[in-house]
Coordinates of C-alpha atoms in Angstrom, one line a residue:
Q1 CA 1.5 19.0 -2.9
V2 CA 0.9 16.1 -2.2
Q3 CA 1.9 13.6 -3.8
F4 CA 2.4 9.8 -4.3
D5 CA 4.5 7.6 -5.7
E6 CA 4.0 4.0 -6.0
S7 CA 6.2 1.6 -7.7
G8 CA 7.0 -2.5 -7.2
G9 CA 3.2 -3.4 -9.5
G10 CA 4.2 -6.4 -11.8
L11 CA 2.9 -10.5 -12.8
V12 CA 3.5 -13.1 -10.5
Q13 CA 2.6 -16.8 -10.8
S14 CA -0.1 -17.7 -7.3
G15 CA 2.0 -18.6 -4.2
G16 CA 5.3 -15.4 -5.5
S17 CA 6.0 -12.3 -4.0
L18 CA 6.1 -8.5 -4.9
K19 CA 7.2 -5.4 -3.3
L20 CA 5.8 -2.4 -3.5
S21 CA 7.7 1.3 -2.5
C22 CA 5.9 4.4 -1.7
K23 CA 7.3 8.2 -1.9
A24 CA 5.6 10.5 -0.6
S25 CA 6.0 14.4 -0.3
G26 CA 4.5 17.9 0.3
M27 CA 3.0 15.9 3.9
Y28 CA 4.9 15.8 6.9
F29 CA 5.2 12.6 6.2
T30 CA 6.7 11.6 9.8
V31 CA 3.5 12.0 11.6
V32 CA 1.2 10.9 9.8
T33 CA -0.4 6.5 9.5
M34 CA 0.0 5.4 6.3
A35 CA -1.6 2.8 4.5
W36 CA -1.8 1.0 1.7
Y37 CA -5.1 0.9 -0.8
R38 CA -6.1 -1.5 -3.4
Q39 CA -8.9 -1.8 -5.8
S40 CA -10.0 -4.5 -8.4
P41 CA -12.3 -3.6 -11.2
G42 CA -15.6 -3.2 -10.5
K43 CA -15.1 -3.3 -7.2
E44 CA -14.4 -0.3 -4.5
R45 CA -11.1 1.4 -2.9
E46 CA -10.5 -1.3 0.0
L47 CA -8.1 -0.6 2.9
V48 CA -5.5 -3.6 2.5
A49 CA -2.8 -1.8 5.8
H50 CA -1.5 0.3 8.2
I51 CA 1.2 2.2 10.0
T52 CA 0.9 4.6 12.5
R53 CA 4.1 6.7 12.9
S54 CA 5.8 4.2 15.4
G55 CA 5.8 1.8 13.6
T56 CA 2.4 0.0 14.3
T57 CA 0.5 -2.1 12.4
T58 CA -2.3 -3.5 11.5
Y59 CA -3.9 -5.5 7.8
A60 CA -7.4 -6.4 6.4
D61 CA -8.4 -9.5 7.6
S62 CA -7.4 -11.0 4.2
V63 CA -3.8 -10.6 3.5
K64 CA -3.8 -10.5 7.3
G65 CA -0.8 -13.5 7.9
R66 CA 0.5 -12.8 4.6
F67 CA 1.4 -9.0 3.5
T68 CA 4.0 -6.5 5.6
I69 CA 3.1 -2.8 5.4
S70 CA 6.8 -1.3 6.9
R71 CA 7.9 2.6 6.2
D72 CA 11.2 4.6 6.6
N73 CA 10.9 8.0 8.0
T74 CA 14.2 9.4 6.8
K75 CA 12.7 8.7 3.0
S76 CA 9.2 9.5 3.6
T77 CA 8.6 5.8 2.7
A78 CA 5.9 2.9 2.9
Y79 CA 6.4 -0.3 1.6
L80 CA 4.4 -3.9 1.1
Q81 CA 6.0 -6.5 1.7
M82 CA 3.4 -9.1 -0.3
D83 CA 4.0 -12.4 0.2
S84 CA 1.7 -16.2 0.1
L85 CA 0.4 -14.2 -4.0
K86 CA -3.3 -15.3 -5.0
P87 CA -5.2 -14.2 -7.6
E88 CA -7.4 -12.7 -6.0
D89 CA -4.9 -10.1 -4.1
T90 CA -5.0 -8.8 -8.1
A91 CA -5.7 -5.1 -7.9
V92 CA -3.8 -1.8 -8.9
Y93 CA -2.6 -0.4 -5.0
Y94 CA -2.7 3.1 -4.0
C95 CA -0.5 4.3 -1.1
N96 CA -1.8 7.2 1.1
A97 CA -2.6 8.4 4.6
Q98 CA -5.2 6.2 6.9
V99 CA -7.1 9.0 6.7
P100 CA -6.6 9.8 3.1
F101 CA -5.6 13.3 1.1
N102 CA -7.5 14.2 -2.1
E103 CA -4.5 13.7 -4.2
W104 CA -3.9 9.8 -5.1
G105 CA -0.8 8.4 -7.2
Q106 CA -1.7 6.4 -11.1
G107 CA -0.8 3.4 -8.2
T108 CA 0.9 0.2 -9.4
Q109 CA -0.5 -3.3 -10.8
V110 CA 0.0 -6.1 -9.0
T111 CA -1.2 -9.5 -11.0
V112 CA -1.8 -12.4 -10.2
S113 CA -1.7 -16.0 -12.1
S114 CA -3.3 -18.9 -10.8

């Protein structure tokens, strides 16, 4: 069974930084393009960034230049370094594959105060 365990969220002031982690299990992590998503109240879940198995990265325009996605295949873990955070980044952040599995983790809450 595929499982994702996200962590690292919290409350931070505008301009601050956070680093999220996602431990994946039940899948061949090394061959999967991994992604981070986020969902704010009343909005649909959106794709924030993804990283291929070889390390090629892609970002949504709203986070480009501020967020950095990375992965450690030896630990089956994906990361999202978030810098220069803005109040509009407030959301629950999830990881999954770029073509998502049916299973989702509980997510990790990120709250950015102005």
